[in-house]
Coordinates of C-alpha atoms and ligand atoms in Angstrom, one line a residue:
X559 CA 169.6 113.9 140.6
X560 CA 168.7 111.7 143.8
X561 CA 166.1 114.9 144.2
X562 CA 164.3 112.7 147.3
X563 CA 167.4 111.9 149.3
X564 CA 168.4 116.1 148.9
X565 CA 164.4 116.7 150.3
X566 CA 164.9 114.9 153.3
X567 CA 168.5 115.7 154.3
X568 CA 167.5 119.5 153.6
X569 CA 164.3 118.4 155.8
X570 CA 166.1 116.4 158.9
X571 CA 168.9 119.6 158.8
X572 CA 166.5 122.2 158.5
X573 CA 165.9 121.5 162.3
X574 CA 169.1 122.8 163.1
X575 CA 169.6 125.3 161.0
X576 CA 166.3 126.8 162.6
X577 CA 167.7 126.2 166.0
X578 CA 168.7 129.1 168.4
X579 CA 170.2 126.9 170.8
X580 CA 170.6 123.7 169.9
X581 CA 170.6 120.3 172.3
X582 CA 172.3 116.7 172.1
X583 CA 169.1 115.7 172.0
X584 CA 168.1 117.3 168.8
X585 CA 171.7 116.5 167.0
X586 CA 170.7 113.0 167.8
X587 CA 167.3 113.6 166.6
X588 CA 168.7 115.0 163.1
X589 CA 171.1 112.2 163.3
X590 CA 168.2 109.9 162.7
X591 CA 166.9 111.2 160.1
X592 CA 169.9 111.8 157.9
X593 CA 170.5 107.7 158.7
X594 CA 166.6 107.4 157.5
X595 CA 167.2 109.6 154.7
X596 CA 170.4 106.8 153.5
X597 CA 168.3 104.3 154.2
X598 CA 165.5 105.3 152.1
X599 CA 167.7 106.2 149.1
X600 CA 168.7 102.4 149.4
X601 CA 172.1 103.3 151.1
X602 CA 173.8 100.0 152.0
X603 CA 172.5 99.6 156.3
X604 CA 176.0 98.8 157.9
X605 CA 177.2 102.2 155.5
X606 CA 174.6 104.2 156.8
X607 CA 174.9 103.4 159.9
X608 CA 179.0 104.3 160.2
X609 CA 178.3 107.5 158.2
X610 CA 176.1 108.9 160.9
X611 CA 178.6 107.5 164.4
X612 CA 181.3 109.3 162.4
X613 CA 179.6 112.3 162.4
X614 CA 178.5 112.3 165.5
X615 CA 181.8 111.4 166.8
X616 CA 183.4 114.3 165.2
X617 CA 180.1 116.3 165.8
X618 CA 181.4 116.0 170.0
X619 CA 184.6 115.9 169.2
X620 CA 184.3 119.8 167.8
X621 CA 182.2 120.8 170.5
X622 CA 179.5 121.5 168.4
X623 CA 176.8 122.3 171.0
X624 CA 179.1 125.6 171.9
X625 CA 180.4 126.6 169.2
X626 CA 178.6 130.1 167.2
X627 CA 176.7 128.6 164.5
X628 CA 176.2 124.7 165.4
X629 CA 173.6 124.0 162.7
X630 CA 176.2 125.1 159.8
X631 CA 179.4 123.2 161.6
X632 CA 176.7 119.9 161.6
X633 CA 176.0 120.4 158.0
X634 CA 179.7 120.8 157.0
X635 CA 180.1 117.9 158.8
X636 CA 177.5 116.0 156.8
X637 CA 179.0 117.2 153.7
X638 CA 182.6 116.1 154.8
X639 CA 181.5 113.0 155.4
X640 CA 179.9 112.4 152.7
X641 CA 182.5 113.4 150.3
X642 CA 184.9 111.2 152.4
X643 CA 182.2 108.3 151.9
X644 CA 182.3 108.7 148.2
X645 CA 186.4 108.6 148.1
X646 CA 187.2 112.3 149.0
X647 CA 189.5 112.9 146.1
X648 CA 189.0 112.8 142.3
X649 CA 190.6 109.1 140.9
X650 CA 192.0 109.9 138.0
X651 CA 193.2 107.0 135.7
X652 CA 196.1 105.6 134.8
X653 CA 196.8 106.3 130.7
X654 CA 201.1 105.6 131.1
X655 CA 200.9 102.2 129.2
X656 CA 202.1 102.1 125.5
X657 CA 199.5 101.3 124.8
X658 CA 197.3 101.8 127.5
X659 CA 194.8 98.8 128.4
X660 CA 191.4 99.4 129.3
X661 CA 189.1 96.3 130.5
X662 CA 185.4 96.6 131.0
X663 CA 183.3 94.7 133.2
X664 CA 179.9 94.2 134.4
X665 CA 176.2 92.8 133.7
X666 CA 174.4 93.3 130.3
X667 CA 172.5 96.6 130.2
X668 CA 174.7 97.8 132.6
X669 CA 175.6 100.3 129.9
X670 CA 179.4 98.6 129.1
X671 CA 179.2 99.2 125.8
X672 CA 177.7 102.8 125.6
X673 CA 180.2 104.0 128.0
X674 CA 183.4 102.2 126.3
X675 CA 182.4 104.7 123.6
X676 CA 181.4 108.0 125.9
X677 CA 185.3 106.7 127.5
X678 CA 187.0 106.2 124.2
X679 CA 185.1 109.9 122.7
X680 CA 186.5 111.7 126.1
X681 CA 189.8 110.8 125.1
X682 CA 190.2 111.3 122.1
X683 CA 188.5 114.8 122.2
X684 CA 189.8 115.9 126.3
X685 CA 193.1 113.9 126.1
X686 CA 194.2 113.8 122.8
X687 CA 194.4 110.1 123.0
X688 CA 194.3 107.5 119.7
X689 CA 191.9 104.9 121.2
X690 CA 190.6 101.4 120.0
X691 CA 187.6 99.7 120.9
X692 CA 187.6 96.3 120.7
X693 CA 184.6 94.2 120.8
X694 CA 185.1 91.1 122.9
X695 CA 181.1 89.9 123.3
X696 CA 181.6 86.4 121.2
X697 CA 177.7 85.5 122.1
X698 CA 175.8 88.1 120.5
X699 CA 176.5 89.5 117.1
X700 CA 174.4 92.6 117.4
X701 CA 176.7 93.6 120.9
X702 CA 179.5 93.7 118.1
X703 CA 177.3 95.6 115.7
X704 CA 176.2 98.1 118.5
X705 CA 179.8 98.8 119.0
X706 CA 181.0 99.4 115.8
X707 CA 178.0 102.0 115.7
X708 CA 178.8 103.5 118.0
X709 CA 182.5 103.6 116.7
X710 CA 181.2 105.1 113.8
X711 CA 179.6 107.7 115.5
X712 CA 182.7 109.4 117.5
X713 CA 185.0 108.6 114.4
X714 CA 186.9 105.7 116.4
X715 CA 188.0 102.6 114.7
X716 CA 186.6 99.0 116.4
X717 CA 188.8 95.9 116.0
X718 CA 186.6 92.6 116.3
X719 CA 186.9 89.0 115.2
X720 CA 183.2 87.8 114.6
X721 CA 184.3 84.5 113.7
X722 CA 186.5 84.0 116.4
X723 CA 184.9 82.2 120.1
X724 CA 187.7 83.0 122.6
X725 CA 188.0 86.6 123.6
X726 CA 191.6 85.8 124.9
X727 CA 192.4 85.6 121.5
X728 CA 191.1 88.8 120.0
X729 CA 192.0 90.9 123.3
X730 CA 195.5 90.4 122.7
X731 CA 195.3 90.0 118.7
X732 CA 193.8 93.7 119.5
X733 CA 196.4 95.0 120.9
X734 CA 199.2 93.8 118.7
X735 CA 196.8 95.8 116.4
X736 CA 197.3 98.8 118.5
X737 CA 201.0 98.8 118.9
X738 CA 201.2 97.9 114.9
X739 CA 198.9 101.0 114.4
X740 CA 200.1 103.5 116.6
X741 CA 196.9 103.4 119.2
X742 CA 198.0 104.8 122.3
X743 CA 194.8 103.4 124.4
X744 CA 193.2 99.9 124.0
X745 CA 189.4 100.0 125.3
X746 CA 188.1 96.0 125.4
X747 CA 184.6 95.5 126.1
X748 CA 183.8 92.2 127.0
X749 CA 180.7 90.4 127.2
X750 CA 177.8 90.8 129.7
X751 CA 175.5 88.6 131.8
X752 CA 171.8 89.3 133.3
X753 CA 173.4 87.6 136.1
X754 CA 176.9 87.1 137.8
X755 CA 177.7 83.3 136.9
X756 CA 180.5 81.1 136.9
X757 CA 180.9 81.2 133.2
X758 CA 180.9 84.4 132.8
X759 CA 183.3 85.4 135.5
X760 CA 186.0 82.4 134.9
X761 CA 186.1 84.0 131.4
X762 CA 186.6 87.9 131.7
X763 CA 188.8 86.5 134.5
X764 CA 190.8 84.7 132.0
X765 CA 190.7 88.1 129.7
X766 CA 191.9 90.1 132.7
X767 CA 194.7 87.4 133.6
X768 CA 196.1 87.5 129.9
X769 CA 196.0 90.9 129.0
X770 CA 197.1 91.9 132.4
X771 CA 195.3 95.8 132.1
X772 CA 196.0 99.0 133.6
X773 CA 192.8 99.8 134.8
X774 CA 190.1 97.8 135.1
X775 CA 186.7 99.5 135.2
X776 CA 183.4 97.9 136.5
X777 CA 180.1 99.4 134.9
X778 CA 177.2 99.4 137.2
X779 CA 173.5 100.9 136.7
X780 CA 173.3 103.1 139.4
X781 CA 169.3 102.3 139.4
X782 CA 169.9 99.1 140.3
X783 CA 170.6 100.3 144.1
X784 CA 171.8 97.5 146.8
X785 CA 171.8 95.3 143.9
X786 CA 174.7 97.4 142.3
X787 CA 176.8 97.1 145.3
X788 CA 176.2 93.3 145.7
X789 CA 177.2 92.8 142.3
X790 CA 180.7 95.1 142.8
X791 CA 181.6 92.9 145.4
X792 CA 181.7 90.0 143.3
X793 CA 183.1 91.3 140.2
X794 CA 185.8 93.0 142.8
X795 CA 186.8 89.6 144.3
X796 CA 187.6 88.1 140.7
X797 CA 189.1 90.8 139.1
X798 CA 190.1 93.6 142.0
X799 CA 189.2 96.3 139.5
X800 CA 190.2 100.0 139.6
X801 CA 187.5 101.9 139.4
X802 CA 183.8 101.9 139.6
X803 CA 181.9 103.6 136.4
X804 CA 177.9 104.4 137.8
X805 CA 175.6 105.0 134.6
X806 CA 172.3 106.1 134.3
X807 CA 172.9 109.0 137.0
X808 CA 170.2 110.6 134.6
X809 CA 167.4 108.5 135.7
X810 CA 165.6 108.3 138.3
X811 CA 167.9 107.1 141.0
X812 CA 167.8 107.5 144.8
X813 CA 171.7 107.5 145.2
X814 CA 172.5 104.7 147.3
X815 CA 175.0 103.4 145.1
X816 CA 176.7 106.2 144.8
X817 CA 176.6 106.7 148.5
X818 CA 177.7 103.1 149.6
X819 CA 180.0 102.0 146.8
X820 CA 183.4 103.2 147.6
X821 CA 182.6 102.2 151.4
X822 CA 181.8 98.4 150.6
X823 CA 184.4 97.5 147.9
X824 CA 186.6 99.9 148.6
X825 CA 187.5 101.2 145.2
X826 CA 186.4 104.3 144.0
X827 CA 183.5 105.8 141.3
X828 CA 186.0 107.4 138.4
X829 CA 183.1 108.4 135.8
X830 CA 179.5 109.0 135.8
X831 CA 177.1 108.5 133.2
X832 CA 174.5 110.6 132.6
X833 CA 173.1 110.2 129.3
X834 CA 172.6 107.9 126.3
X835 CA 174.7 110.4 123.9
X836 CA 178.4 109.6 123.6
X837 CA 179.4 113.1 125.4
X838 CA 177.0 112.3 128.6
X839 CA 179.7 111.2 130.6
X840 CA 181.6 113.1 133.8
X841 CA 184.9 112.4 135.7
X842 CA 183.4 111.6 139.2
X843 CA 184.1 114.5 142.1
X844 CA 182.8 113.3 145.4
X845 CA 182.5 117.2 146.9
X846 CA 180.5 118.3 143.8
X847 CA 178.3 115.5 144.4
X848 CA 178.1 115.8 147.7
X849 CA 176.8 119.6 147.7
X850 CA 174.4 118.0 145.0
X851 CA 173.1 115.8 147.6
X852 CA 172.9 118.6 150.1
X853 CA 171.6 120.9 147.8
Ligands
LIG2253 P1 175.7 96.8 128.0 O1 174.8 95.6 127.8 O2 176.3 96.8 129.4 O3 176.8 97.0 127.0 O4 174.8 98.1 128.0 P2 174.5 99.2 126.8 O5 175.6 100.1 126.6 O6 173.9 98.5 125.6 O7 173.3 100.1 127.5 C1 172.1 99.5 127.9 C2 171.0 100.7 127.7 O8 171.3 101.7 128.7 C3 171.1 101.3 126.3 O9 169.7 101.6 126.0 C4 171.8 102.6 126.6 O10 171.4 103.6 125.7 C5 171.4 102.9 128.0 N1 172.4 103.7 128.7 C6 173.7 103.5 128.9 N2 174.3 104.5 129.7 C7 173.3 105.3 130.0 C8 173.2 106.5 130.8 O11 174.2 107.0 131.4 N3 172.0 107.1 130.9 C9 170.9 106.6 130.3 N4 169.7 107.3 130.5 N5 170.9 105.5 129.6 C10 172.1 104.9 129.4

C-alpha cells in the first residue's frame, strides 16, 4: 500500500535520521520533500501544504534542533501529524437505531454495492447484527441482481421492488420490512452515477430526507485521487454524510485520498476496502495507517 509515497518519506527523512547535528536549514530541506512526497501521491496542494507549516511549527515549538535525537522527534512529528490529518481517532458508527439505517452514497464503480455487502457480512459475523440490504438502483436491473448475489453469498436476505421507479418508496417499504421482521440494521444502497449530476443528487437527497438515516456513508475509489476528494465535497454538501468509506486500498493507489480526505470535508474515513471478497473490508485507524505510510 501507497509503497511510493512510504519510498520517499523514508527517503526525504532518512536525511535526518543520518544527521549528527542537524540544522534549520536541513529540517526545512526535509520539509520540502515530505510536501513533494504529498504532492506526488496526489495529496490535495492547500492540505499538503498545512501538513508540513504544522509540523514545522511544532517542530520549533519543541526545540527540536537541541533536543538528543532530533531526527526521531521530526519523524514522530510526521507521524503525529499525519494521524491527526487522517482524523486521529478510530470513528466508530452509530448502530443505536431500532432498526438502525444505513444509506450509501457515491459514483458507480465506486464499489457501493460490493461494500454494502463486505458492511452488512462484518455485522452480522463481528457484531452480531441481523442486517437487510436493500437495493434501491431503479435504472439498472443487473445493480439489483448483483446485490442479491452478493446477498446470497454472506447468507443475508435483500429486500427490492424491481417493478417499483421511486426509491423513496422501497427505502421506507424496506424498513417497515425490517421492523415487521426483526432486522436490527437496514443497509440501502442506492443508485450510482459516472458523474455527480443534478438528477442523481436531488434523488438520493430525497432518499436521505425521507428515511432520515443514522449514518450516512460515502463510497469513494481511493484510485481516483484529487478526483475522490472533489467528488466528497459535493456529495458532503447535499447529504452532510457521516463517514467516508475508501475502496480499492488494494490497488495501486498513491494515497492522496486517504491523506487529504478528512482535511477537506471534514468527516472522517470509517472503513477501508481492500478486496473484492466480501471479508476484504477494515475499520479505518489513522495511526496504523500512518506507520504504514512511514513504514
Ligand atoms: P458500485 O457501482 O459502486 O456499486 O460498485 P461495485 O460494488 O459494483 O464495484 C465496482 C468494481 O470494483 C467491482 O468489480 C468490484 O469487485 C470492485 N471492487 C469493489 N471494492 C473493491 C476493493 O476494495 N478492492 C478491489 N480490488 N476491487 C473492489
Amino acid at each position: 500500500m501507497f509503497d511510493n509515497l512510504s519510498d520517499k518519506l523514508d527517503k526525504a527523512l532518512h536525511v535526518l535520521k543520518g544527521h549528527g547535528s542537524i540544522t534549520e536549514v536541513n529540517v526545512a530541506e526535509t520539509l520540502k520533500e515530505v510536501r513533494r512526497a504529498l504532492l506526488d501521491a496526489d495529496v490535495n496542494f492547500k492540505t499538503a501544504k498545512e501538513f508540513t507549516n504544522t509540523v514545522k511549527e511544532k517542530a520549533l515549538g519543541q526545540n527540536v534542533l537541541t533536543t538528543l535525537q532530533p531526527g526521531q522527534l521530526m519523524v514522530k512529528l510526521v507521524k503525529d501529524e499525519l494521524t491527526e490529518l487522517m482524523g486521529g481517532e478510530t470513528a466508530g458508527i452509530n448502530l443505536s437505531g431500532t432498526p438502525t439505517v444505513i444509506l450509501m452514497s457515491g459514483l458507480q464503480g465506486s464499489g457501493k454495492t460490493t461494500f454494502s455487502g463486505k458492511l452488512a457480512n462484518y455485522l452480522k459475523t463481528k457484531k452480531s447484527k441481523k442486517p437487510l440490504l436493500v437495493a434501491c438502483d431503479i435504472y439498472r436491473p443487473a445493480a439489483i441482481n448483483q446485490l442479491h448475489v452478493v446477498g446470497d453469498q454472506i447468507g443475508v436476505e435483500v429486500y427490492s421492488e424491481p417493478e417499483n421507479k421511486n426509491p423513496v418508496q422501497i427505502a421506507q417499504n424496506a424498513i417497515e420490512h425490517a421492523k415487521q421482521n426483526g432486522y436490527n440494521v437496514v443497509i440501502v444502497d442506492t443508485a450510482g452515477r459516472l458523474a455527480i449530476d443534478e438528477a442523481m443528487m436531488t434523488e438520493i437527497a430525497n432518499v436521505h430526507q425521507a428515511i432520515n438515516p443514522h449514518e450516512t456513508l460515502f463510497v469513494v475509489d481511493a484510485m481516483t485521487g484529487q478526483d475522490a476528494v472533489n467528488t466528497a465535497k459535493s456529495f458532503n454538501e447535499r447529504l452532510n454524510f457521516e463517514g467516508v468509506v475508501l475502496t480499492k486500498l488494494d490497488g495501486d493507489t498513491r494515497g492522496g485520498a486517504a491523506i487529504s480526505i478528512k482535511s477537506v470535508v471534514d468527516k472522517p474515513i470509517k472503513f477501508i476496502g481492500t478486496g473484492e471478497k466480501m471479508d476484504a473490508i477494515d475499520v479505518f485507524h489513522p495511526a496504523r495507517m500512518a506507520d504504514r505510510i512511514l513504514g
